[in-house]
Coordinates of C-alpha atoms in Angstrom, one line a residue:
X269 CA 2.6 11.0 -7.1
X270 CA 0.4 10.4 -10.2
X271 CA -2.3 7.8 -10.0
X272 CA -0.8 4.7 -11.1
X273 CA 3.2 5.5 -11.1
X274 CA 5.3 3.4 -8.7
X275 CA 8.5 4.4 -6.9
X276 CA 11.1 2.6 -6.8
X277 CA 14.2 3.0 -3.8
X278 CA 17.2 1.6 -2.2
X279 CA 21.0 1.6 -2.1
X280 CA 22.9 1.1 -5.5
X281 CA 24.8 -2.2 -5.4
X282 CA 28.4 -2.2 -5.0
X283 CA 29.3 -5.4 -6.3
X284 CA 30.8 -4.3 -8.8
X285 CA 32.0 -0.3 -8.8
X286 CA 33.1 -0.6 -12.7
X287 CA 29.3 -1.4 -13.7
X288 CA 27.0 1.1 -15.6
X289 CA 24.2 2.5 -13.4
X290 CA 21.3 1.2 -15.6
X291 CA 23.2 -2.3 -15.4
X292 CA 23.3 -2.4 -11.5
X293 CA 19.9 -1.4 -10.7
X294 CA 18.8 -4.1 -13.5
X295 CA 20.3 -6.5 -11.6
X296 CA 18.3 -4.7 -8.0
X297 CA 15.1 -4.0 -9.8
X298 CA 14.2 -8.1 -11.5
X299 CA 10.9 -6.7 -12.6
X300 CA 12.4 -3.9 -14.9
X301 CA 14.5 -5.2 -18.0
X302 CA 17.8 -2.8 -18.6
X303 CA 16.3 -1.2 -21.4
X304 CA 13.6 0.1 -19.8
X305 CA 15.8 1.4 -16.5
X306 CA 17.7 3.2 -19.3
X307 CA 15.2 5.4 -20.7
X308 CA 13.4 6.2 -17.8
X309 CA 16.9 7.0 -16.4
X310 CA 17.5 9.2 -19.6
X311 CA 13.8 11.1 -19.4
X312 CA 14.7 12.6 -15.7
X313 CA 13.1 9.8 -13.8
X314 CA 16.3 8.8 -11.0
X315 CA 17.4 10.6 -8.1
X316 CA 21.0 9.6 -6.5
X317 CA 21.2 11.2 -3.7
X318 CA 17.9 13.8 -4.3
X319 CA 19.8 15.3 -7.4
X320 CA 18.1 14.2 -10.9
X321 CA 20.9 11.6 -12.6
X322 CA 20.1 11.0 -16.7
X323 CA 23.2 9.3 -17.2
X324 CA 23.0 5.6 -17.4
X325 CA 26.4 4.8 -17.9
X326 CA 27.4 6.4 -15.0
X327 CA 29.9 4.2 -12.9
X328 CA 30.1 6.5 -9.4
X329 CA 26.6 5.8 -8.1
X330 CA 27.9 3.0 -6.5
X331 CA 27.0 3.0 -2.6
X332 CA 24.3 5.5 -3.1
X333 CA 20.6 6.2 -2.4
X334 CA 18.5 5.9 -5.6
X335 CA 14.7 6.3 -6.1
X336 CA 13.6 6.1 -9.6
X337 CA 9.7 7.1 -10.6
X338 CA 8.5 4.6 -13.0
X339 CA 5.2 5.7 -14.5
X340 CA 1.7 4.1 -14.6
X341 CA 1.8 1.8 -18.0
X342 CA -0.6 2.9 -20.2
X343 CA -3.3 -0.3 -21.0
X344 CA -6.0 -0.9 -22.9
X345 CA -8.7 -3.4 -21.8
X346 CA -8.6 -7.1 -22.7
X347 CA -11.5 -8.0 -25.3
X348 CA -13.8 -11.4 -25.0
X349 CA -12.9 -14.0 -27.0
X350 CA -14.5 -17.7 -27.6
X351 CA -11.3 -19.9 -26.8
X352 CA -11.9 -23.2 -25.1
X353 CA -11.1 -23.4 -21.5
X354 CA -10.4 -26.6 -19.1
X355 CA -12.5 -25.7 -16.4
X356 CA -12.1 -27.9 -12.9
X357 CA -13.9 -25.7 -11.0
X358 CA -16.1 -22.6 -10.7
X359 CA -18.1 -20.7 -8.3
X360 CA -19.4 -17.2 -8.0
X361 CA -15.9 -16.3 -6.7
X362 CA -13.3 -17.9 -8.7
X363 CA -12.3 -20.1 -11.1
X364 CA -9.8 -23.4 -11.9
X365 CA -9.3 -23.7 -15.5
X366 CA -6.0 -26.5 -16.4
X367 CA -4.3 -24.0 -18.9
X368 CA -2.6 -26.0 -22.1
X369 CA 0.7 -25.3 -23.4
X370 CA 1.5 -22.9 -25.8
X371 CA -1.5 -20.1 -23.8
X372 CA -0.1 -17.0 -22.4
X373 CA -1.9 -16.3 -19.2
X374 CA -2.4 -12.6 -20.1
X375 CA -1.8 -9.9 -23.2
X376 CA 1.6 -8.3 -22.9
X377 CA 4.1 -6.9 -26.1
X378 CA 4.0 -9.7 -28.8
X379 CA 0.5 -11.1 -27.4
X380 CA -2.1 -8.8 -27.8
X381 CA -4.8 -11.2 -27.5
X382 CA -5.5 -15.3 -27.5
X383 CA -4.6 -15.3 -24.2
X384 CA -6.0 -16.9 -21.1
X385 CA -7.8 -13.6 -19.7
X386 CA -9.6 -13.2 -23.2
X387 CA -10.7 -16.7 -22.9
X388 CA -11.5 -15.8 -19.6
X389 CA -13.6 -13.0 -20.1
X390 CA -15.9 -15.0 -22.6
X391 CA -16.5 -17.9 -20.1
X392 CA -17.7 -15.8 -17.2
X393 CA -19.2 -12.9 -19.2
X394 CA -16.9 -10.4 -17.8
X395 CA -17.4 -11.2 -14.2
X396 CA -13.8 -11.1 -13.2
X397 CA -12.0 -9.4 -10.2
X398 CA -10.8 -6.0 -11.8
X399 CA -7.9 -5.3 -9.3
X400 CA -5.5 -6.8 -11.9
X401 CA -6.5 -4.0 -14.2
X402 CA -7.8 -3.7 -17.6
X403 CA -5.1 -6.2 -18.8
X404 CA -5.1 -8.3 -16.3
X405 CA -8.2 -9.2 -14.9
X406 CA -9.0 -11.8 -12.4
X407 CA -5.3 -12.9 -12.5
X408 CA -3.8 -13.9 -9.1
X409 CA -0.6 -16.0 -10.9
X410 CA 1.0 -16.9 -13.7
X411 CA 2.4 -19.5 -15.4
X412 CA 4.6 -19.7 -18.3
X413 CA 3.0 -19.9 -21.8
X414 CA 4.8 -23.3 -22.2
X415 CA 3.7 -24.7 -18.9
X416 CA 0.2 -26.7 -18.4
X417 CA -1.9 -27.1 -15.7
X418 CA -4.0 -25.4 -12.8
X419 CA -4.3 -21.6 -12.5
X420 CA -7.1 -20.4 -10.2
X421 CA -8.3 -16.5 -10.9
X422 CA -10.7 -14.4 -8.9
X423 CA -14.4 -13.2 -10.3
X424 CA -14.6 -10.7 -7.1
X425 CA -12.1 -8.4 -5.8
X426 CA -12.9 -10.3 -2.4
X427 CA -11.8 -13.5 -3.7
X428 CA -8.7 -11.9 -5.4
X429 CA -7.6 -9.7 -2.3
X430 CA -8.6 -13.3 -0.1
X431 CA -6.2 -15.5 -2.9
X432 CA -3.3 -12.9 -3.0
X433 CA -3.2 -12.8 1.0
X434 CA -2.6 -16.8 0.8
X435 CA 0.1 -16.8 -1.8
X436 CA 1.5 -14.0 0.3
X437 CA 1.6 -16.0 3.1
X438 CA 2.3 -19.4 1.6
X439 CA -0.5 -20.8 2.3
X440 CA -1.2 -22.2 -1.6
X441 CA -0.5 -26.1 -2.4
X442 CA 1.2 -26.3 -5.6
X443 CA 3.1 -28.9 -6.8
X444 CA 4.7 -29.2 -10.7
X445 CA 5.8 -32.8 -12.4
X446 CA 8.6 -32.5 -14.4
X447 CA 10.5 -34.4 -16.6
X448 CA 14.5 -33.5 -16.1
X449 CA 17.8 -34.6 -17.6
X450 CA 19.7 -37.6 -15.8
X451 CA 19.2 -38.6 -12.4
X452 CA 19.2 -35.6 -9.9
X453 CA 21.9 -36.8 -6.7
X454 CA 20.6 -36.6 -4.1
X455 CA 17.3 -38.0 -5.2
X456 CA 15.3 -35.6 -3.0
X457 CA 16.3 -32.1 -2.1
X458 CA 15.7 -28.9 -0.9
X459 CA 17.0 -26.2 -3.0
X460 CA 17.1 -22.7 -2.1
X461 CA 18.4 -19.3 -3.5
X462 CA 17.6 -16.0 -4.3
X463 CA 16.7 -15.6 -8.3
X464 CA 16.7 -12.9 -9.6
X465 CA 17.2 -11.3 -13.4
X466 CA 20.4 -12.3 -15.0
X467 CA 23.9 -10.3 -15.4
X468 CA 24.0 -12.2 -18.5
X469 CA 21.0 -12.5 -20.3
X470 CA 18.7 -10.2 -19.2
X471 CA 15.2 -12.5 -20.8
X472 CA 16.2 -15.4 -18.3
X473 CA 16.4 -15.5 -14.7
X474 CA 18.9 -16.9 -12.3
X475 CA 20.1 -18.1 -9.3
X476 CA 21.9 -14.9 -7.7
X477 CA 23.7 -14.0 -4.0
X478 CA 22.0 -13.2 -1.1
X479 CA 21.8 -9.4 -1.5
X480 CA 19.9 -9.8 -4.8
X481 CA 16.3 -10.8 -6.2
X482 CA 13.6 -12.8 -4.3
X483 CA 13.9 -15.5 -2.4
X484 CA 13.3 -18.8 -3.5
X485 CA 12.8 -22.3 -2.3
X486 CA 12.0 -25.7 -4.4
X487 CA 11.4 -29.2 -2.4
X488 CA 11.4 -31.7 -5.2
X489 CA 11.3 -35.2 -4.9
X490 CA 12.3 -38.4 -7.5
X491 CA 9.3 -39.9 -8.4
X492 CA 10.5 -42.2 -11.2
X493 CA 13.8 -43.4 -12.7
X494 CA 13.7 -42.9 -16.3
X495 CA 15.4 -43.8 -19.3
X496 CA 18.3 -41.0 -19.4
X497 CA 15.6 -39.1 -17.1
X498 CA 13.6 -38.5 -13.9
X499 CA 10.2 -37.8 -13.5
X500 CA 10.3 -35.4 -10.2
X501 CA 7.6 -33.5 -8.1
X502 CA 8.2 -30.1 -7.1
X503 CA 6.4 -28.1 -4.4
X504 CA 7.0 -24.6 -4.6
X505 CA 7.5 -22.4 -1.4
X506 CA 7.3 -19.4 -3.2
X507 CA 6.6 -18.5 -6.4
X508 CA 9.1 -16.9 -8.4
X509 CA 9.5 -16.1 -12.5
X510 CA 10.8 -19.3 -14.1
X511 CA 11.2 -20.9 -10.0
X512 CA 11.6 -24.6 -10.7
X513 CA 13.2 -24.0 -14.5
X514 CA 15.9 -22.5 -12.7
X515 CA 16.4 -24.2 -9.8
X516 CA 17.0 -27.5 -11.4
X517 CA 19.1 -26.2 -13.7
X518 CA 21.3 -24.8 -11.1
X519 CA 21.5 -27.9 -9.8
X520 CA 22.4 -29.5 -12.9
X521 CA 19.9 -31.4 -13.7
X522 CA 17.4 -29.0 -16.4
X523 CA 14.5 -29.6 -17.5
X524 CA 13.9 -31.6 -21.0
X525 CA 12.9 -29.5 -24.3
X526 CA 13.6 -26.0 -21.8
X527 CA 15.0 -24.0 -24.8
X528 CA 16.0 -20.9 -22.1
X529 CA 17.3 -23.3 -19.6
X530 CA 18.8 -26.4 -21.1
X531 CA 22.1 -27.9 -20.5
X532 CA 24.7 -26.9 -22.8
X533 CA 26.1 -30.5 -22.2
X534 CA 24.9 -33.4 -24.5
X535 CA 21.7 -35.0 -23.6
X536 CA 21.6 -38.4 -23.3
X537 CA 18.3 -38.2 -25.3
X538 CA 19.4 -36.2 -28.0
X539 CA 20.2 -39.9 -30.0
X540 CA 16.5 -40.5 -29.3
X541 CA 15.3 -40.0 -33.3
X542 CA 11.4 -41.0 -31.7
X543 CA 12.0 -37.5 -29.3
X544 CA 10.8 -34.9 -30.2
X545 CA 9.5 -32.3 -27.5
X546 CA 9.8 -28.7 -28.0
X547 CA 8.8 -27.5 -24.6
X548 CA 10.3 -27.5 -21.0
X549 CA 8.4 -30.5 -19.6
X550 CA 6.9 -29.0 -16.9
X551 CA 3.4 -29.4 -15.7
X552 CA 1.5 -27.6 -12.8
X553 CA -0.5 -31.1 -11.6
X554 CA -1.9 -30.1 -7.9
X555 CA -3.2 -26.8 -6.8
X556 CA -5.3 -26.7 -3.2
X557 CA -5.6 -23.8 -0.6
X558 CA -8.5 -22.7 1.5
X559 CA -11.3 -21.4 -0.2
X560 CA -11.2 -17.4 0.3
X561 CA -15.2 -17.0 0.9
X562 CA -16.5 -20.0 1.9
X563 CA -13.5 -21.4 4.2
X564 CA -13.9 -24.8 2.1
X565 CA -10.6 -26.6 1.5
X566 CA -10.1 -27.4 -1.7
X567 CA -7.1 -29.4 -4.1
X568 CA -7.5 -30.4 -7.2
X569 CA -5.2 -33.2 -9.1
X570 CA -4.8 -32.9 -13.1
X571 CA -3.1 -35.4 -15.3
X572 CA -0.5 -34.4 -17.9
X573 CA -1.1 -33.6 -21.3
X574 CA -1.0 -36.1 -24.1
X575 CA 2.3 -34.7 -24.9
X576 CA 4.1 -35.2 -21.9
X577 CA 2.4 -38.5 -21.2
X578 CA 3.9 -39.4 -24.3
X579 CA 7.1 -38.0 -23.8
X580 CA 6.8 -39.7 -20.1
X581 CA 5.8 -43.1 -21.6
X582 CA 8.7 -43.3 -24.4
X583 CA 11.0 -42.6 -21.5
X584 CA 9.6 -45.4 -18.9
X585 CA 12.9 -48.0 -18.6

């Protein structure tokens, strides 16, 4: 195997026998989109059964072994740049920043730069964990470009391998307010299933069965009645693409201004002329775990934003 290139293996899903190949291990594979399963199927990377299969549209793969060879990507490292960060705390081994909305965490297609890791790489001179790569360093988690709040990344590779061992074993505190439509029933809840990329549309995730995608599991609680709204807590139990977007809009109950995840049905804010939030209202507002080096415990608390705390406060009944 080439230094860097992944292999991926398992049983084709037979869900659905009439489905293209690509299409069915798109919906196995959540990290690789359908058009990248394609070509790596059509340049000789897939064996069905130890024979070499370059035929995505195939339809009689169904039931069988597949291992498909996806290369190492080919990065370039992240430049310094001088962009303001939130910092809540720092120490020789990591780092809290409270990310604003609208920063992607790190460069990917579309967002070469102006990202948290070049912001990153300014504030502590370079002295971040390199086990992320050259793209990616110091990076533990993510969260979405749309989200605020805490994100902790590692300046050593002890305190990355020490933080990726906790979020491994669950062992992180992190809890998201958010702002949903109408009043979720029952007011507290635990909501659990698998997500995993969609049949559908394959740039948003969803809820899927048993056999597919990652597990997943939301506790969220009703903080506050609003007007047409709740404000609700969520404590994640894992950590999944999108987790708490799509959880409480499988429930019914999406978040406000989530323009991937909104409900089709008519807001009851959408006669608010004074509204206007163009966002999901979601908010990562308490972050604690077990310090990796030192063994301190550590939680840290951030408010919201001044625009969710307005949207919050034109929505107070």
């Amino acid at each position: 195997m080439t230094a860097g290139q992944s292999i991926k293996s398992g049983i084709v899903p037979e869900t659905d026998k009439k489905q293209r190949l690509d299409a069915a291990l798109a919906g196995f594979l959540d990290d690789l989109s359908r058009e990248r399963i394609k070509n790596l199927i059509t340049g000789g990377n897939l064996l069905i059964d130890g024979t070499t299969c370059t035929d995505p549209a195939s339809k009689k793969c169904a039931g069988k072994t597949f291992a498909l060879t996806v290369p190492a990507p080919i990065e370039g490292p992240a430049q310094a740049q001088n962009i303001p960060l939130d910092v809540v705390f720092e120490d020789d081994h990591l780092i809290v920043v409270n990310k604003p909305a609208g920063l992607v965490v790190h460069p990917a297609a579309g967002h070469a730069d102006g990202t948290l890791v070049n912001a990153l790489l300014h504030h502590c001179k370079g002295q971040l964990s390199g086990i992320g790569g050259v793209t990616r360093p110091g990076i533990v988690h993510r969260i979405d470009k749309d989200t605020s709040g805490l994100m902790v990344a590692a300046k050593t590779d002890k305190a990355h391998q020490g933080l990726t061992a906790l979020f491994a074993a669950h062992d992180i505190e992190r809890r998201y307010l958010a702002i949903c439509n109408g009043r979720p029933n029952p007011p507290s809840a635990t909501i659990e299933g698998n997500i995993g990329r969609s049949n559908t549309d394959r740039k948003k995730m969803a809820v899927v069965g048993d056999d597919k995608g990652k597990t997943a599991i939301t506790h969220y609680t009703t903080k506050e009645p609003l007007n047409g709204a709740t404000l609700v807590e969520c404590m994640l139990e894992t950590g999944r693409t999108h987790q708490v977007r799509v959880h409480m809009s499988h429930i019914g109950y999406s978040l406000i201004g989530d323009p991937l995840y909104g409900t089709r049905r008519k807001s009851l804010l959408s006669g608010r002329k004074d509204i206007r939030f163009c966002r999901q209202a979601l908010h990562a507002a308490i972050l604690g775990f077990v310090h990796p080096i030192t063994g301190r415990k550590l939680l840290f608390n951030c408010n919201f934003p001044p625009d969710m705390q307005e949207l919050f406060s034109k929505l107070r009944v």
